[in-house]
Coordinates of C-alpha atoms and ligand atoms in Angstrom, one line a residue:
M1 CA -27.5 -1.2 12.4
R2 CA -25.8 -3.9 10.2
C3 CA -24.0 -6.8 11.9
L4 CA -20.5 -7.7 10.8
N5 CA -19.1 -11.3 11.1
I6 CA -15.4 -11.4 10.7
I7 CA -13.3 -14.3 9.4
G8 CA -9.7 -13.5 10.2
C9 CA -9.5 -10.7 12.7
G10 CA -5.9 -9.7 13.2
S11 CA -4.2 -6.3 12.9
L12 CA -6.6 -4.8 10.3
G13 CA -9.7 -6.6 11.4
Q14 CA -9.4 -5.5 15.0
S15 CA -8.7 -1.9 14.2
L16 CA -11.6 -1.5 11.7
A17 CA -14.0 -3.5 13.9
R18 CA -13.3 -1.3 16.9
L19 CA -13.7 1.9 14.9
W20 CA -16.9 0.7 13.4
R21 CA -18.3 -0.4 16.7
D22 CA -17.3 2.8 18.5
N23 CA -18.9 4.9 15.7
E24 CA -22.0 2.8 15.6
V25 CA -21.5 1.7 12.0
F26 CA -21.5 -2.1 12.5
Q27 CA -22.4 -4.2 15.5
I28 CA -19.9 -7.0 15.7
G29 CA -21.2 -10.6 15.4
H30 CA -19.0 -13.7 15.4
I31 CA -15.3 -13.6 15.0
L32 CA -13.4 -16.7 13.6
N33 CA -9.6 -16.9 13.7
R34 CA -7.4 -19.9 13.4
S35 CA -7.5 -20.4 17.2
I36 CA -10.3 -19.7 19.6
E37 CA -7.8 -17.9 21.9
S38 CA -6.9 -15.5 19.2
A39 CA -10.6 -14.9 18.3
Q40 CA -11.4 -14.2 22.0
S41 CA -8.5 -11.8 22.3
A42 CA -9.9 -9.9 19.2
V43 CA -13.4 -9.8 20.9
D44 CA -11.7 -8.4 24.1
Y45 CA -9.9 -5.7 22.1
I46 CA -13.0 -4.7 20.1
G47 CA -15.3 -4.8 23.2
D48 CA -18.0 -6.5 21.1
G49 CA -18.7 -9.8 19.3
T50 CA -18.5 -13.5 20.1
A51 CA -15.5 -15.8 19.5
A52 CA -16.2 -18.8 17.3
E53 CA -14.1 -21.9 17.0
R54 CA -15.6 -23.3 13.7
I55 CA -17.4 -21.7 10.8
E56 CA -20.5 -23.8 11.6
E57 CA -20.9 -21.8 14.9
I58 CA -21.3 -18.5 13.1
I59 CA -24.8 -17.2 13.1
P60 CA -25.7 -15.8 9.6
S61 CA -25.5 -12.1 9.4
D62 CA -26.0 -9.3 6.7
S63 CA -22.3 -8.5 6.5
Y64 CA -19.0 -10.4 6.5
L65 CA -15.4 -9.2 6.4
I66 CA -12.8 -11.8 5.4
A67 CA -9.5 -10.3 6.7
T68 CA -7.2 -13.3 6.8
A69 CA -3.8 -13.1 5.2
D70 CA -4.3 -12.6 1.4
S71 CA -3.3 -16.3 0.7
Q72 CA -6.3 -17.5 2.8
I73 CA -9.0 -15.2 1.5
Q74 CA -10.2 -17.5 -1.3
A75 CA -10.2 -20.6 0.8
S76 CA -12.1 -18.8 3.6
A77 CA -14.7 -17.5 1.0
E78 CA -15.2 -21.0 -0.3
A79 CA -15.6 -22.3 3.2
L80 CA -18.2 -19.6 3.9
A81 CA -20.0 -20.5 0.6
A82 CA -20.0 -24.2 1.6
S83 CA -21.6 -23.3 4.9
R84 CA -24.5 -21.7 3.0
K85 CA -24.8 -18.7 5.3
V86 CA -25.1 -16.0 2.6
D87 CA -28.0 -14.9 0.3
S88 CA -28.9 -11.9 -1.9
N89 CA -29.1 -9.7 1.2
T90 CA -25.5 -10.4 2.3
L91 CA -22.5 -8.2 1.8
V92 CA -19.1 -9.9 1.8
F93 CA -15.8 -8.0 1.4
H94 CA -12.0 -8.3 1.9
C95 CA -9.4 -5.6 2.4
S96 CA -6.5 -6.9 0.2
G97 CA -4.7 -4.2 -1.8
V98 CA -3.6 -6.4 -4.6
L99 CA -6.4 -9.0 -4.9
S100 CA -9.9 -8.1 -6.4
S101 CA -13.4 -9.0 -5.3
D102 CA -13.4 -11.8 -8.0
L103 CA -11.8 -13.9 -5.2
L104 CA -15.2 -13.9 -3.6
S105 CA -17.0 -15.3 -6.7
S106 CA -18.2 -18.4 -4.9
L107 CA -20.2 -16.1 -2.7
R108 CA -21.4 -13.9 -5.6
E109 CA -22.8 -17.1 -7.2
Q110 CA -25.0 -17.5 -4.1
G111 CA -26.4 -14.0 -4.5
A112 CA -24.1 -12.1 -2.1
S113 CA -22.9 -8.6 -3.1
V114 CA -19.1 -8.6 -2.9
A115 CA -16.3 -6.1 -2.9
S116 CA -12.7 -5.3 -2.0
A117 CA -12.0 -2.2 0.1
H118 CA -8.3 -1.4 0.6
P119 CA -7.4 1.3 3.2
L120 CA -4.1 2.8 2.2
R121 CA -2.3 2.7 5.6
S122 CA -0.5 0.3 7.9
F123 CA -2.3 -1.4 10.8
A124 CA 0.9 -2.8 12.4
R125 CA 0.0 -0.5 15.3
P126 CA -3.7 -0.5 16.4
I127 CA -5.7 2.6 15.2
L128 CA -7.8 3.6 18.1
S129 CA -9.8 6.7 17.1
K130 CA -11.6 8.1 14.1
E131 CA -9.4 11.2 14.4
E132 CA -6.3 8.9 13.8
F133 CA -8.0 7.1 10.9
S134 CA -9.4 10.3 9.3
G135 CA -7.9 11.2 5.9
T136 CA -7.0 7.5 5.1
Y137 CA -7.7 6.8 1.4
C138 CA -9.7 3.7 0.7
A139 CA -9.8 2.1 -2.7
I140 CA -13.1 0.2 -3.3
E141 CA -14.2 -2.0 -6.2
G142 CA -16.9 -4.6 -6.6
D143 CA -20.7 -4.9 -6.9
D144 CA -22.7 -1.7 -6.9
K145 CA -24.7 -2.6 -3.7
A146 CA -21.6 -3.5 -1.8
R147 CA -19.7 -0.4 -2.9
V148 CA -22.5 1.9 -1.7
V149 CA -22.6 0.2 1.8
L150 CA -18.8 0.1 2.2
S151 CA -18.3 3.7 1.0
K152 CA -20.7 4.8 3.7
A153 CA -19.1 2.6 6.3
F154 CA -15.6 3.8 5.6
E155 CA -16.6 7.4 5.3
A156 CA -18.3 7.2 8.7
I157 CA -14.9 6.5 10.3
G158 CA -13.2 9.3 8.4
A159 CA -11.9 7.7 5.2
S160 CA -11.9 9.3 1.7
I161 CA -13.1 6.8 -0.9
I162 CA -11.5 6.3 -4.3
A163 CA -12.9 4.0 -7.0
I164 CA -10.5 1.4 -8.6
D165 CA -11.1 -1.2 -11.4
A166 CA -10.6 -4.8 -10.4
K167 CA -8.2 -5.3 -13.4
D168 CA -6.0 -2.5 -12.2
K169 CA -5.5 -3.6 -8.6
A170 CA -2.1 -5.2 -9.0
L171 CA -0.7 -2.0 -10.6
Y172 CA -2.4 0.2 -8.0
H173 CA -0.7 -1.9 -5.3
A174 CA 2.6 -1.9 -7.1
A175 CA 2.4 2.0 -7.0
G176 CA 2.1 1.8 -3.2
A177 CA 5.2 -0.4 -3.0
I178 CA 7.2 2.0 -5.2
V179 CA 6.3 5.1 -3.2
C180 CA 6.6 3.6 0.2
N181 CA 8.9 0.5 0.2
Y182 CA 11.2 1.6 -2.6
L183 CA 11.6 5.1 -1.1
T184 CA 13.3 3.2 1.8
T185 CA 15.3 1.1 -0.7
L186 CA 16.4 4.3 -2.5
M187 CA 17.7 5.9 0.7
E188 CA 19.5 2.6 1.6
L189 CA 21.2 2.7 -1.8
G190 CA 22.2 6.3 -1.1
L191 CA 23.7 5.3 2.2
Q192 CA 25.6 2.5 0.6
T193 CA 26.9 5.0 -2.0
Y194 CA 28.1 7.4 0.7
E195 CA 29.8 4.5 2.5
E196 CA 31.6 3.6 -0.7
S197 CA 32.7 7.2 -0.9
G198 CA 34.3 6.9 2.6
I199 CA 31.6 8.5 4.7
E200 CA 30.4 6.4 7.6
R201 CA 26.8 5.2 7.5
D202 CA 25.8 6.8 10.9
L203 CA 27.1 10.2 9.7
A204 CA 25.6 9.8 6.3
L205 CA 22.2 9.1 7.9
K206 CA 22.5 12.4 9.9
M207 CA 23.6 14.3 6.8
I208 CA 20.8 13.2 4.6
E209 CA 17.9 13.8 7.0
P210 CA 17.4 17.6 6.4
F211 CA 18.2 16.9 2.7
V212 CA 15.5 14.2 2.3
R213 CA 12.9 16.0 4.4
G214 CA 13.4 19.2 2.5
T215 CA 13.0 17.3 -0.8
L216 CA 9.8 15.7 0.4
D217 CA 8.4 18.9 1.6
N218 CA 9.2 20.6 -1.7
F219 CA 7.8 17.6 -3.6
F220 CA 4.4 17.9 -1.9
A221 CA 4.4 21.7 -2.0
V222 CA 5.1 22.2 -5.7
G223 CA 4.9 18.8 -7.3
P224 CA 7.6 16.7 -9.1
V225 CA 8.2 19.0 -12.2
K226 CA 8.8 22.2 -10.3
G227 CA 10.3 20.4 -7.3
L228 CA 13.1 18.8 -9.4
S229 CA 16.6 20.2 -8.8
G230 CA 20.1 18.9 -9.5
P231 CA 22.3 18.1 -12.5
I232 CA 19.5 16.6 -14.7
A233 CA 17.3 19.6 -14.1
R234 CA 20.2 21.9 -15.0
G235 CA 21.2 19.9 -18.1
D236 CA 24.7 19.2 -16.6
C237 CA 26.1 16.4 -18.8
E238 CA 29.6 16.5 -17.4
T239 CA 28.4 15.8 -13.8
I240 CA 26.2 12.9 -14.9
E241 CA 29.0 11.4 -16.9
S242 CA 31.3 11.6 -13.9
H243 CA 28.6 10.0 -11.7
L244 CA 28.2 7.2 -14.2
R245 CA 32.0 6.6 -14.4
A246 CA 32.3 6.4 -10.6
L247 CA 29.3 4.1 -10.3
E248 CA 30.5 1.8 -13.0
D249 CA 33.8 1.4 -11.3
W250 CA 32.0 0.4 -8.2
S251 CA 29.0 -1.6 -9.4
Q252 CA 27.5 -2.1 -12.8
P253 CA 24.0 -3.0 -11.5
K254 CA 24.0 0.2 -9.5
A255 CA 25.1 2.2 -12.5
D256 CA 22.3 0.6 -14.5
L257 CA 19.7 1.6 -11.9
Y258 CA 21.1 5.1 -11.9
R259 CA 20.6 5.2 -15.6
L260 CA 17.0 4.0 -15.4
M261 CA 16.1 6.5 -12.6
G262 CA 17.9 9.2 -14.7
Q263 CA 15.7 8.5 -17.7
I264 CA 12.5 9.1 -15.6
T265 CA 14.2 12.2 -14.1
L266 CA 14.9 13.4 -17.7
E267 CA 11.2 13.3 -18.5
L268 CA 10.6 15.6 -15.5
S269 CA 13.5 17.9 -16.6
R270 CA 12.0 18.1 -20.1
K271 CA 8.7 19.2 -18.7
Q272 CA 10.4 21.7 -16.4
G273 CA 12.2 23.3 -19.3
T274 CA 15.2 24.7 -17.4
A275 CA 17.8 22.7 -19.4
S276 CA 18.5 23.4 -23.1
E277 CA 17.3 20.9 -25.8
E278 CA 20.9 20.2 -26.7
A279 CA 21.8 19.4 -23.0
L280 CA 18.7 17.2 -22.7
Q281 CA 19.7 15.2 -25.8
G282 CA 23.3 14.8 -24.4
L283 CA 21.8 13.5 -21.1
E284 CA 19.5 11.2 -23.0
A285 CA 22.5 9.6 -24.9
L286 CA 24.4 9.2 -21.6
L287 CA 21.5 7.7 -19.7
K288 CA 20.2 5.4 -22.4
G289 CA 23.7 4.2 -23.3
S290 CA 24.2 0.6 -22.1
K291 CA 27.9 0.6 -22.7
R292 CA 30.5 1.7 -20.1
T293 CA 31.2 5.4 -20.0
S294 CA 34.7 6.1 -21.4
H295 CA 37.4 7.0 -19.0
Ligands
NAP301 N1 -2.0 -4.9 8.2 C1 -2.0 -3.9 7.4 O1 -1.4 -2.9 7.5 C2 -3.0 -4.0 6.2 C3 -3.2 -2.8 5.4 C4 -4.1 -2.8 4.4 C5 -4.7 -4.1 4.0 N2 -4.4 -5.2 4.7 C6 -5.1 -6.4 4.3 O2 -5.9 -6.9 5.4 C7 -6.0 -8.3 5.5 C8 -5.5 -8.8 6.8 O3 -4.2 -8.4 7.1 P1 -3.6 -8.4 8.6 O4 -2.3 -7.7 8.5 O5 -4.7 -7.9 9.5 O6 -3.3 -9.9 8.9 P2 -2.9 -10.6 10.3 O7 -2.6 -9.5 11.3 O8 -1.9 -11.6 10.0 O9 -4.3 -11.3 10.7 C9 -4.8 -12.3 10.0 C10 -5.9 -13.0 10.9 O10 -6.5 -14.0 10.1 C11 -6.6 -15.2 10.9 N3 -6.6 -16.3 9.9 C12 -5.6 -16.7 9.1 N4 -6.0 -17.8 8.4 C13 -7.3 -18.0 8.7 C14 -8.3 -18.9 8.3 N5 -8.0 -19.9 7.4 N6 -9.5 -18.9 8.9 C15 -9.8 -18.0 9.9 N7 -8.9 -17.0 10.3 C16 -7.7 -17.1 9.7 C17 -5.4 -15.2 11.8 O11 -5.8 -16.0 13.0 P3 -4.7 -16.3 14.2 O12 -4.6 -15.0 14.9 O13 -5.5 -17.4 14.9 O14 -3.5 -16.7 13.5 C18 -5.3 -13.7 12.1 O15 -6.0 -13.3 13.3 C19 -5.1 -8.8 4.3 O16 -5.9 -9.0 3.2 C20 -4.2 -7.6 4.0 O17 -3.7 -7.6 2.7 C21 -3.6 -5.2 5.8

């Protein structure tokens, strides 16, 4: 079995290390955090490994995970390279979603095979079992040898592997922010709009729950084109015009955002084909118009 040393073993490092150890994928070697107390508590949680206080204490191994915060990965890689603990048989990887394996080039220069492997899920709460982790998508890029070993290691704990190009990682990560973080933002904007219309936030939250859940269920059941409903799908220019007027009276930036979202919605409506071409052109003029809608 391969032996994994971990530099930076917090939320993600502890969950993955425990899953790998429980499923006999990696044995855990040394763990180095900023403080020895934190490294020891990671060892206690994982049930394997040895806490190290300094990089010099780490016994060289065939595999290293650098799971510090993103801002510390390159410095940690350079410190590992300076300690001369890697060679052509060593695998080194990090798990950042936005940064690529090029961050580990100081180790690649010493012959190590390097990669990044990003599991698309939150580790804010510890993940205790393979059942819980199963179905997590993991985007991997990097050197061939490293990709093969890491694909097997993640598959062994239930992940589905997808390949990503190093140059596309920032866009890949932005997509995650859009679908996850901005979905929250979009619902917050909806609540603010209900409040502006005189409906209290607590009531609005209750009102939208079945509405939003139904939309999401429909989206995943039939996809965005078939799943689209509402005035842009129907080609209802008058309703969109009245939305824009009301939003502009309240907040021009919010009206601008509505227009931008509307333009993407219009592309879906075109593909759906429910609205007439004339109505679609009318909607396009309204949604692309930067001037205030006439009262
Ligand atoms: N958390 C997630 O949901 C998630 C999901 C996907 C990917 N990721 C990626 O996983 C990586 C780790 O994220 P995380 O959320 O697990 O971070 P975290 O919980 O903040 O843990 C980071 C750990 O790194 C240690 N550390 C920081 N700087 C160090 C250094 N210079 N030398 C040695 N150890 C150092 C910290 O030690 P102390 O405990 O002593 O402070 C801490 O234990 C990041 O690349 C992140 O982008 C995270």
